[in-house]
XYZ file of C-alpha atoms in Angstrom:
672
model
C 11.122 -38.497 5.490
C 8.296 -36.223 6.665
C 6.797 -34.231 3.824
C 5.309 -30.750 4.243
C 3.726 -28.075 2.074
C 4.985 -24.513 2.006
C 3.608 -21.596 -0.069
C 5.975 -19.944 -2.506
C 4.812 -16.513 -1.412
C 7.599 -14.705 -3.246
C 6.832 -16.164 -6.649
C 5.684 -12.775 -7.931
C 8.981 -11.176 -6.929
C 11.295 -13.625 -8.612
C 12.079 -11.406 -11.552
C 12.533 -7.671 -11.249
C 11.527 -5.390 -14.080
C 9.114 -7.247 -16.325
C 10.186 -10.642 -15.111
C 8.269 -13.560 -16.479
C 8.915 -17.172 -17.477
C 8.898 -20.496 -19.657
C 8.748 -24.225 -19.254
C 10.809 -25.273 -22.237
C 14.452 -24.619 -23.016
C 13.892 -24.003 -26.708
C 14.412 -20.496 -28.072
C 11.737 -18.963 -30.300
C 12.847 -17.774 -33.726
C 11.602 -14.201 -34.243
C 9.541 -13.296 -37.291
C 10.548 -10.437 -39.586
C 7.579 -8.436 -38.291
C 8.830 -8.862 -34.721
C 12.351 -7.810 -35.659
C 11.145 -4.695 -37.498
C 8.539 -3.737 -34.901
C 8.947 -0.161 -33.584
C 5.628 0.148 -31.746
C 2.762 -2.037 -30.635
C -0.752 -0.931 -31.705
C -2.453 -2.659 -28.771
C -0.229 -0.794 -26.286
C 0.362 2.738 -27.633
C 3.406 4.389 -26.098
C 4.618 1.214 -24.375
C 8.339 1.036 -23.616
C 8.360 -2.730 -24.201
C 5.948 -5.624 -24.672
C 6.109 -9.254 -23.633
C 5.825 -11.376 -26.758
C 5.862 -14.724 -24.938
C 5.698 -15.715 -21.315
C 5.762 -19.303 -20.037
C 6.141 -20.920 -16.669
C 5.953 -24.465 -15.398
C 5.752 -25.641 -11.802
C 6.509 -29.360 -11.588
C 6.157 -30.776 -8.076
C 7.584 -34.163 -8.994
C 10.905 -32.510 -9.868
C 10.630 -29.798 -7.155
C 11.214 -27.301 -9.921
C 9.845 -24.096 -11.377
C 11.092 -23.160 -14.854
C 10.620 -19.801 -16.490
C 11.005 -18.117 -19.853
C 10.413 -14.565 -21.015
C 10.675 -12.954 -24.438
C 10.427 -9.158 -24.628
C 10.512 -6.623 -27.461
C 12.256 -3.341 -26.517
C 10.483 -0.331 -28.072
C 12.268 2.698 -26.613
C 15.099 3.761 -24.311
C 13.039 3.295 -21.171
C 12.354 -0.280 -22.212
C 16.059 -1.148 -22.000
C 15.715 -1.451 -18.219
C 14.035 -4.810 -18.862
C 17.473 -6.271 -19.593
C 18.231 -6.279 -15.831
C 16.969 -9.031 -13.545
C 17.325 -9.994 -9.910
C 16.344 -13.643 -9.426
C 15.575 -14.094 -5.744
C 16.812 -17.083 -3.720
C 15.874 -18.049 -0.171
C 17.360 -20.150 2.626
C 15.576 -20.586 5.957
C 16.580 -22.239 9.192
C 13.504 -24.480 8.986
C 14.962 -26.276 5.973
C 12.876 -24.522 3.341
C 14.900 -23.071 0.506
C 14.906 -22.371 -3.197
C 17.859 -21.832 -5.501
C 18.113 -20.355 -8.971
C 20.140 -22.201 -11.589
C 20.446 -22.910 -15.327
C 20.239 -19.234 -16.245
C 20.373 -18.658 -20.016
C 19.682 -15.596 -22.112
C 20.263 -13.881 -25.404
C 19.714 -10.602 -27.230
C 18.542 -10.405 -30.861
C 19.132 -7.161 -32.747
C 16.665 -5.888 -35.361
C 18.950 -7.171 -38.129
C 18.743 -10.697 -36.691
C 22.178 -10.725 -35.045
C 22.131 -12.984 -31.971
C 24.261 -12.150 -28.936
C 24.177 -14.912 -26.304
C 24.465 -14.229 -22.592
C 27.818 -15.770 -21.664
C 28.334 -14.136 -18.301
C 27.879 -15.659 -14.884
C 25.209 -14.143 -12.624
C 26.712 -12.527 -9.568
C 25.056 -13.068 -6.231
C 24.142 -10.276 -3.855
C 22.627 -10.373 -0.358
C 19.208 -8.748 -0.103
C 18.446 -9.511 3.534
C 20.092 -11.688 6.146
C 18.905 -12.545 9.651
C 19.472 -15.428 12.001
C 16.234 -16.995 10.773
C 16.580 -16.598 7.012
C 18.613 -15.235 4.153
C 17.491 -13.693 0.871
C 19.969 -13.376 -1.971
C 19.607 -12.633 -5.662
C 21.360 -13.787 -8.787
C 21.808 -10.611 -10.807
C 21.612 -10.917 -14.598
C 22.083 -8.235 -17.262
C 21.414 -9.367 -20.813
C 24.068 -8.186 -23.314
C 24.063 -5.279 -25.763
C 20.365 -4.437 -25.484
C 19.298 -1.593 -27.799
C 16.010 -0.093 -28.883
C 14.464 -2.658 -31.240
C 16.123 -5.670 -29.590
C 14.289 -8.812 -28.582
C 15.564 -10.242 -25.306
C 15.025 -13.749 -23.954
C 15.711 -15.286 -20.568
C 15.442 -18.842 -19.224
C 15.996 -19.859 -15.621
C 14.968 -22.559 -13.176
C 14.133 -22.505 -9.508
C 14.621 -25.646 -7.404
C 13.732 -26.442 -3.807
C 14.323 -29.168 -1.246
C 12.951 -32.643 -2.062
C 11.057 -32.798 1.246
C 9.011 -29.659 0.577
C 6.185 -28.977 -1.829
C 4.672 -25.740 -2.997
C 1.832 -24.319 -5.004
C 2.210 -21.580 -7.586
C 0.652 -18.160 -7.927
C 0.091 -17.132 -11.509
C 0.485 -13.362 -11.853
C -1.027 -12.992 -15.288
C -0.923 -9.203 -15.411
C 2.035 -6.955 -14.695
C 3.798 -3.819 -15.807
C 3.982 -4.716 -19.522
C 1.478 -5.740 -22.168
C 1.541 -9.542 -22.652
C 0.868 -10.900 -26.139
C 0.902 -14.600 -25.187
C 1.266 -16.321 -21.819
C 1.220 -19.986 -20.860
C 1.116 -21.412 -17.323
C 1.283 -25.050 -16.237
C 1.250 -26.662 -12.804
C 1.753 -30.380 -12.260
C 0.927 -30.998 -8.585
C 2.487 -33.821 -6.672
C 0.816 -37.210 -6.962
C 2.155 -38.189 -3.545
C 0.307 -38.025 -0.253
C 1.149 -34.682 1.320
C 1.021 -33.389 4.864
C 0.996 -29.928 6.327
C 3.553 -28.994 8.973
C 0.863 -29.656 11.625
C 0.739 -33.271 10.455
C -2.637 -33.083 8.697
C -3.176 -34.771 5.360
C -4.648 -32.445 2.766
C -4.342 -32.886 -0.976
C -7.532 -31.169 -2.193
C -6.537 -28.335 -4.514
C -8.548 -25.121 -4.611
C -7.930 -21.867 -6.428
C -9.194 -18.318 -6.732
C -9.052 -16.938 -10.294
C -9.208 -13.239 -11.150
C -9.068 -13.365 -14.927
C -10.417 -11.529 -17.969
C -13.605 -12.825 -19.535
C -12.982 -15.846 -21.739
C -9.693 -16.812 -20.047
C -10.169 -20.025 -18.098
C -8.093 -22.618 -16.279
C -8.047 -26.038 -17.923
C -7.798 -29.057 -15.639
C -6.934 -32.503 -17.006
C -5.816 -35.807 -15.526
C -3.624 -38.396 -17.193
C -4.517 -42.095 -16.988
C -3.375 -43.810 -13.803
C -0.894 -46.654 -13.638
C -1.166 -49.772 -11.445
C -4.229 -48.465 -9.669
C -2.688 -45.109 -8.829
C -4.297 -41.833 -9.741
C -2.862 -40.177 -12.822
C -1.103 -36.828 -12.942
C -3.398 -33.800 -12.640
C -2.389 -30.856 -14.825
C -3.591 -27.262 -14.473
C -3.037 -25.093 -17.523
C -3.824 -21.542 -18.510
C -3.406 -19.839 -21.865
C -3.810 -16.098 -21.909
C -3.356 -13.586 -24.679
C -3.509 -9.854 -25.197
C -3.302 -9.002 -21.508
C -2.933 -5.223 -21.060
C -0.398 -3.819 -18.621
C -1.710 -2.971 -15.172
C -3.282 0.451 -15.459
C -1.479 3.173 -13.527
C -3.802 6.048 -12.691
C -3.755 8.633 -9.936
C -6.248 7.998 -7.153
C -6.704 4.351 -8.076
C -7.702 1.358 -5.914
C -4.896 -0.804 -4.475
C -2.881 -2.567 -7.189
C -3.144 -5.993 -5.584
C -6.914 -5.887 -5.934
C -6.917 -5.062 -9.627
C -4.447 -7.294 -11.443
C -5.359 -10.570 -13.149
C -4.009 -13.555 -11.241
C -4.708 -17.082 -9.990
C -4.054 -18.125 -6.377
C -3.762 -21.869 -5.665
C -3.870 -23.583 -2.294
C -4.491 -26.977 -0.707
C -7.826 -27.073 1.096
C -10.528 -29.546 2.022
C -13.351 -27.001 2.217
C -16.244 -26.918 -0.233
C -17.131 -23.237 0.098
C -15.726 -19.895 1.203
C -18.170 -19.748 4.105
C -17.037 -23.177 5.323
C -13.382 -22.106 5.082
C -13.762 -18.875 7.053
C -15.956 -20.542 9.663
C -13.608 -23.453 10.223
C -10.254 -21.728 9.912
C -11.655 -18.651 11.626
C -12.600 -20.803 14.597
C -8.952 -21.834 14.985
C -7.820 -18.219 14.631
C -10.401 -17.108 17.211
C -9.217 -19.757 19.648
C -5.647 -18.478 19.303
C -6.787 -14.882 19.908
C -8.716 -15.912 23.031
C -5.749 -17.847 24.336
C -3.371 -14.918 23.746
C -5.761 -12.368 25.293
C -6.830 -14.458 28.293
C -6.340 -12.113 31.287
C -3.715 -13.557 33.617
C -3.045 -12.531 37.185
C -0.380 -10.074 36.028
C -2.672 -8.535 33.402
C -5.525 -8.225 35.905
C -3.257 -6.583 38.456
C -1.865 -4.130 35.909
C -5.381 -3.365 34.659
C -6.656 -2.654 38.182
C -3.753 -0.296 38.759
C -4.270 1.378 35.371
C -8.010 2.095 35.716
C -7.826 3.287 39.335
C -10.121 6.275 39.820
C -12.127 5.725 36.615
C -15.857 5.328 37.213
C -17.294 4.683 33.719
C -16.461 2.031 31.170
C -15.374 4.730 28.727
C -12.992 6.289 31.252
C -11.558 2.890 32.116
C -10.971 2.010 28.489
C -9.337 5.387 27.815
C -6.823 4.666 30.550
C -6.198 1.159 29.224
C -5.713 2.515 25.703
C -3.263 5.154 26.909
C -1.276 2.551 28.867
C -0.938 0.287 25.815
C -0.110 3.224 23.522
C 2.683 4.254 25.908
C 4.467 0.942 25.305
C 7.144 0.487 22.655
C 5.571 -0.601 19.372
C 8.408 -2.508 17.722
C 6.795 -2.219 14.272
C 7.618 1.480 14.470
C 10.930 1.294 16.330
C 12.978 -1.896 16.428
C 12.064 -5.500 17.025
C 14.399 -7.412 19.357
C 16.011 -10.640 18.260
C 15.396 -13.926 20.030
C 18.962 -13.849 21.395
C 18.408 -10.374 22.906
C 15.256 -11.550 24.651
C 17.004 -14.695 25.839
C 19.845 -12.631 27.289
C 17.228 -10.701 29.286
C 15.540 -13.884 30.476
C 12.554 -13.506 28.151
C 10.952 -16.297 26.154
C 9.032 -16.033 22.892
C 5.847 -13.945 23.047
C 2.906 -16.304 23.390
C 0.455 -14.303 25.490
C -0.537 -10.845 26.667
C 1.428 -11.648 29.827
C 4.638 -11.790 27.778
C 3.870 -8.421 26.167
C 3.208 -6.882 29.551
C 6.479 -8.235 30.929
C 8.399 -6.545 28.126
C 6.336 -3.322 27.993
C 6.755 -3.613 24.227
C 5.580 -5.683 21.308
C 4.495 -5.746 17.688
C 1.288 -4.062 16.551
C -0.653 -7.306 16.935
C 0.957 -8.024 20.314
C -0.195 -4.673 21.672
C -3.685 -5.114 20.225
C -3.832 -8.497 21.973
C -2.776 -6.923 25.279
C -5.465 -4.248 24.875
C -8.081 -6.982 24.384
C -6.856 -8.795 27.494
C -6.977 -5.632 29.617
C -10.456 -4.720 28.377
C -11.627 -8.187 29.398
C -9.878 -7.841 32.743
C -11.827 -4.601 33.268
C -15.072 -6.524 32.838
C -15.902 -5.558 29.248
C -16.749 -7.726 26.264
C -13.942 -7.543 23.722
C -13.451 -9.142 20.308
C -10.580 -9.338 17.854
C -10.836 -8.653 14.128
C -8.196 -9.532 11.529
C -8.223 -7.069 8.631
C -6.378 -6.110 5.462
C -4.446 -2.878 5.081
C -6.487 -0.926 2.595
C -3.457 0.871 1.146
C -2.243 -2.506 -0.096
C -5.295 -4.558 -1.031
C -9.031 -5.072 -0.654
C -10.304 -8.101 1.255
C -11.475 -10.880 -1.062
C -13.641 -13.437 0.797
C -13.383 -15.717 -2.233
C -9.616 -15.936 -1.804
C -9.408 -18.637 0.840
C -6.197 -17.554 2.514
C -5.343 -15.868 5.813
C -2.274 -14.412 4.106
C -4.372 -11.476 2.894
C -5.139 -10.410 6.477
C -2.527 -8.064 7.930
C -3.471 -6.585 11.296
C -5.430 -7.160 14.491
C -8.038 -4.556 15.475
C -9.999 -4.495 18.747
C -13.769 -4.279 19.152
C -15.019 -3.477 22.666
C -18.582 -3.134 23.956
C -18.651 0.184 25.833
C -21.884 1.005 27.655
C -23.769 -1.478 25.481
C -22.380 -0.265 22.138
C -19.564 -1.724 20.048
C -16.645 0.609 19.467
C -13.559 0.040 17.319
C -9.965 0.618 18.419
C -6.535 0.473 16.805
C -4.012 0.137 19.661
C -1.525 -1.542 17.332
C -1.240 1.556 15.139
C 1.018 4.096 16.827
C -0.575 7.485 17.613
C -4.090 6.682 16.414
C -6.476 8.546 18.767
C -8.799 6.688 21.127
C -11.962 5.466 19.446
C -10.598 5.823 15.923
C -8.945 3.625 13.303
C -5.868 4.087 11.176
C -7.089 5.123 7.723
C -5.689 1.887 6.267
C -8.212 0.011 8.403
C -11.314 2.145 7.789
C -13.776 0.317 5.538
C -11.329 -2.614 5.568
C -12.704 -6.125 5.378
C -11.695 -9.222 7.283
C -13.022 -11.667 9.851
C -14.079 -10.939 13.407
C -15.086 -12.690 16.592
C -18.704 -12.613 17.743
C -20.642 -14.341 20.503
C -21.989 -16.729 17.855
C -18.616 -17.517 16.304
C -16.596 -15.937 13.492
C -17.969 -13.955 10.578
C -16.739 -11.935 7.619
C -17.156 -8.225 8.375
C -16.074 -4.722 7.411
C -14.840 -1.936 9.654
C -16.604 1.453 9.662
C -15.222 4.650 8.160
C -14.569 8.118 9.539
C -16.210 11.474 8.907
C -14.328 14.112 6.923
C -14.396 16.240 10.088
C -11.988 13.804 11.779
C -9.142 14.243 9.268
C -8.374 17.916 8.740
C -5.489 19.972 7.437
C -5.594 23.666 8.297
C -3.055 25.851 6.478
C -2.684 29.461 7.543
C -0.292 32.120 6.256
C 0.163 35.670 7.536
C 2.434 37.548 5.117
C 3.719 41.103 4.868
C 4.471 42.276 1.329
C 7.032 44.817 0.192
C 6.800 46.929 -2.953
C 8.821 44.372 -4.994
C 6.460 41.441 -4.323
C 8.576 39.728 -1.676
C 6.906 38.486 1.469
C 7.918 37.620 4.995
C 5.734 36.085 7.635
C 4.580 32.903 9.282
C 2.768 29.766 8.218
C 0.923 27.502 10.625
C -0.140 23.977 9.720
C -2.593 22.111 11.952
C -3.041 18.391 11.329
C -5.864 16.285 12.764
C -6.852 12.683 12.272
C -5.132 10.705 9.514
C -2.701 13.491 8.436
C -1.566 13.912 12.042
C -1.075 10.157 12.465
C 1.010 10.087 9.277
C 3.441 12.757 10.489
C 3.637 11.346 14.012
C 4.413 7.859 12.731
C 7.061 9.316 10.448
C 8.617 11.024 13.483
C 9.097 7.651 15.206
C 11.228 6.436 12.297
C 13.503 9.452 12.054
C 15.223 12.141 14.141
C 14.260 15.772 14.754
C 16.546 17.158 12.044
C 15.180 14.857 9.357
C 11.578 15.442 10.440
C 12.054 19.219 10.202
C 13.583 18.791 6.766
C 10.686 16.621 5.602
C 8.167 19.202 6.828
C 10.135 22.024 5.229
C 10.299 20.182 1.893
C 6.581 19.368 1.989
C 5.639 23.017 2.572
C 8.089 24.459 0.043
C 6.662 22.105 -2.607
C 3.324 23.942 -2.176
C 4.647 27.520 -2.079
C 5.367 29.693 -5.127
C 8.768 28.964 -6.676
C 11.554 30.694 -4.801
C 9.777 30.940 -1.462
C 11.456 29.274 1.487
C 10.131 27.809 4.708
C 11.824 27.063 8.007
C 10.246 25.049 10.810
C 10.327 27.103 14.016
C 8.123 25.072 16.353
C 6.310 21.733 16.514
C 3.605 21.413 19.151
C 1.987 18.244 20.507
C 4.056 15.973 18.296
C 3.448 12.923 20.477
C 0.167 13.962 22.138
C -1.951 11.915 19.757
C -5.263 13.036 21.280
C -4.590 16.659 20.281
C -3.995 18.380 16.943
C -0.419 18.471 15.667
C 0.728 22.041 15.026
C 3.729 23.123 12.977
C 4.829 26.760 12.832
C 7.122 27.975 10.059
C 8.899 31.140 9.019
C 8.088 31.862 5.385
C 9.877 34.280 3.076
C 10.624 34.963 -0.581
C 9.076 36.201 -3.797
C 5.330 35.671 -3.862
C 4.151 38.355 -6.272
C 5.106 39.682 -9.686
C 5.428 43.480 -9.800
C 4.905 45.447 -13.012
C 4.980 49.201 -13.547
C 1.280 49.443 -12.762
C 0.288 46.323 -10.841
C 1.382 43.542 -8.501
C -0.021 40.052 -9.096
C -0.216 37.555 -6.180
C -1.542 33.991 -5.927
C -4.852 33.911 -4.106
C -3.947 30.813 -2.077
C -0.179 30.327 -1.868
C -0.639 26.690 -0.805
C -2.399 25.856 -4.080
C -0.256 27.992 -6.388
C 1.735 25.008 -7.711
C -0.955 22.353 -7.523
C -1.220 20.123 -10.581
C -4.479 19.041 -12.157
C -5.834 16.088 -10.190
C -7.643 14.491 -13.141
C -6.083 15.727 -16.401
C -7.295 12.868 -18.624
C -10.682 12.931 -20.296
C -11.190 9.171 -19.953
C -10.506 6.772 -17.104
C -10.459 2.993 -16.715
C -10.500 2.521 -12.940
C -12.707 3.851 -10.147
C -11.562 6.986 -8.352
C -10.200 5.944 -4.971
C -9.097 8.286 -2.178
C -7.202 7.170 0.914
C -9.463 8.843 3.450
C -12.119 11.512 3.902
C -10.597 14.917 4.583
C -11.363 18.590 5.161
C -8.791 21.091 3.876
C -9.076 24.610 5.297
C -6.838 27.472 4.147
C -6.558 31.122 5.187
C -3.939 33.355 3.548
C -3.646 36.971 4.754
C -1.599 39.581 2.915
C -0.595 42.860 4.559
C -0.284 45.216 1.602
C 2.675 47.519 1.013
C 2.085 51.216 1.572
C 0.415 52.929 -1.349
C -1.202 49.767 -2.786
C -4.852 48.720 -2.934
C -6.725 45.669 -4.191
C -7.931 45.897 -7.769
C -9.351 42.359 -7.940
C -9.434 39.174 -5.875
C -11.019 35.696 -6.056
C -14.771 36.077 -5.888
C -16.959 34.002 -3.618
C -17.687 30.599 -5.152
C -19.370 27.482 -3.818
C -19.751 24.106 -5.518
C -21.045 20.722 -4.386
C -21.284 17.359 -6.146
C -22.429 13.800 -5.388
C -23.541 14.873 -1.889
C -19.993 14.226 -0.693
C -17.708 16.935 -2.126
C -17.955 20.582 -1.176
C -15.724 23.497 -2.199
C -15.808 27.178 -1.429
C -13.446 30.119 -1.769
C -13.833 33.766 -0.778
C -11.800 36.888 -0.102
C -12.226 39.711 2.372
C -10.587 43.135 2.507
C -10.020 44.986 5.789
C -8.080 48.296 5.701
C -4.647 47.430 4.254
C -5.101 43.621 4.254
C -6.799 41.008 2.149
C -7.548 37.456 3.308
C -8.346 34.561 0.984
C -10.152 31.592 2.522
C -10.562 28.193 0.874
C -12.350 24.994 1.974
C -12.464 21.597 0.318
C -14.376 18.826 2.068
C -14.644 15.274 0.741
C -16.782 12.765 2.608
C -16.403 9.789 0.258
C -13.725 7.241 -0.624
C -14.500 5.382 -3.825
C -16.412 6.533 -6.876
C -17.305 4.386 -9.905
C -15.969 5.212 -13.350
C -19.443 6.496 -14.271
C -18.919 9.342 -11.769
C -15.561 10.304 -13.255
C -16.848 13.035 -15.651
C -18.638 14.707 -12.749
C -15.602 14.500 -10.474
C -13.254 15.724 -13.181
C -15.482 18.723 -13.957
C -15.703 19.554 -10.243
C -11.933 19.408 -9.745
C -11.225 21.364 -12.921
C -13.500 24.146 -11.700
C -12.035 24.317 -8.216
C -8.462 24.156 -9.464
C -9.185 27.010 -11.857
C -10.522 29.036 -8.941
C -7.481 28.068 -6.853
C -5.269 29.645 -9.507
C -7.057 32.996 -9.475
C -4.879 35.903 -8.409
C -5.049 38.885 -6.141
C -4.181 41.959 -8.231
C -2.905 45.113 -6.548
C -2.527 48.594 -7.983
C -1.215 51.877 -6.608
C -3.716 53.711 -4.460
C -4.617 57.206 -5.676
C -2.731 59.990 -3.940
C -4.605 61.574 -1.070
C -6.227 64.936 -1.937
C -5.197 67.880 0.296
C -8.128 69.134 2.389
C -6.751 72.642 2.776
C -3.658 74.876 2.610
C -1.587 76.259 5.429
C -0.364 79.864 5.614
């Protein structure tokens, strides 16, 4: 029977919680120190630690076996007793099942409680193409101080082979871990019929932790079994810090794959050539695309004007990644075949993000412009690793068009991204792109802080008790506007208003309420998004002699951005941004300003600028605040500087406006 290779891309999701694994079926007898353990010096404050973790992938048996042994250190750690072991069945014949589930709980006094239950099965996702289920396991009578153990096996069809992914680092500290892979000794073929049994791998491991490769003696002239093995110890839990780089780019892991290439450059050139050919085929302008393009650009005289019209036409189509993808049966009922070209997208007037990007490329070419595709990662999820020889890390298609002799970058697959800009997830994102000379690894450009702005204005009238009524106006531009517009496509008006209300009330002083009264230009992605709100509630604290108000009501409840003195990871922001606030108080009769935030300016690293000031005019005071950040990632060595900067500005943000009664007016004369 025909043999194929399929990647077990869900290997990292097999166990929920701190799920990990073992190759043998033998339980480990705990030591007295392990039973009595109440904390773990190498992981202070940890809720649990993994004492042993083992996994074995054995191609000859089409089996993955797993074992985990965890010490529970506090109440939070008890959640590690719950597991969902994922199973999969696809219409193409590929499947994996979970069986031979065993477990036990050992109390601190040595009492052993075996798992005697039967895992119940629940459906996670079911479509006509595939079905995901999970065997749900809860280990018995788990208390603080318990040691829990779990064995299970995963088996797949005899006609399919896989390669493992070793996720060495996860949510818990790992004391000892052991990984083994025994690849098939048979001749294997990909689903395209090509023979390829050369094994390659990309390791991201701590210093001193290495993969050991051995080969057993052959028999009767056949090659012996190759064995890959990894022993790891004292692996810290994945660090969780605010403003940190994407998790998938930080954790220790090993990615295996079957390849015949000798270098990363050779892989991207060769496989990229195939990808590029597919892009060109999809975006080849047909008669229908040319006709639609001619109609679309009618009246435009410059390349820029033509491309703006093309972009608007593609953006007006239904992006099914933000609404709802149609099933194959729905398309068939409407006489539509599978999408294989820009022509098919045009016929539907809808498509996925990549479909629409492909149509945009085709229309740009039909308008006589040079256009290239680029496959990129989503920077909120991962950073592109050229040394990881896999297209699976590339998520989206972006368009590059030569306009009046200069390359410009476009994101027609990302709903509501303005013309000539990129979704923030794609700025500075790496990937591969087409060029006239072939395919090359490249990185997309970024955006200026002036593109992404949030303007927050409040105009409030105070009464003598410190309550305020008035209006707030939020203006979003760039990335913040795209975020809210994309959210609007996935919800209704009522829920969107509630989300906006909740977001604003989370900034305001406790007790203040907000109500959305108007949203302007919600779907006009080339213009700023404006949200008007009615704001009311207690803003000030009144004493017998004074009234104390927050200087900037939108920062009154802000938490310290960098509270910790030390940091392990670089500081990583999603996008450059410019925050601009203006809060105006109309004072109650008989009150005057005693003190207000003084003018302050601060700048660091040539990329962060902060200023705050206040201005009094008759019976009003206005506090203005600006924070501009024109950088994305800062090394750990810059952390003390950044922390000091943010501590200073947040202290200024918390400064108050203090009011006191105005002195009584002196009579200028007496009447008879």
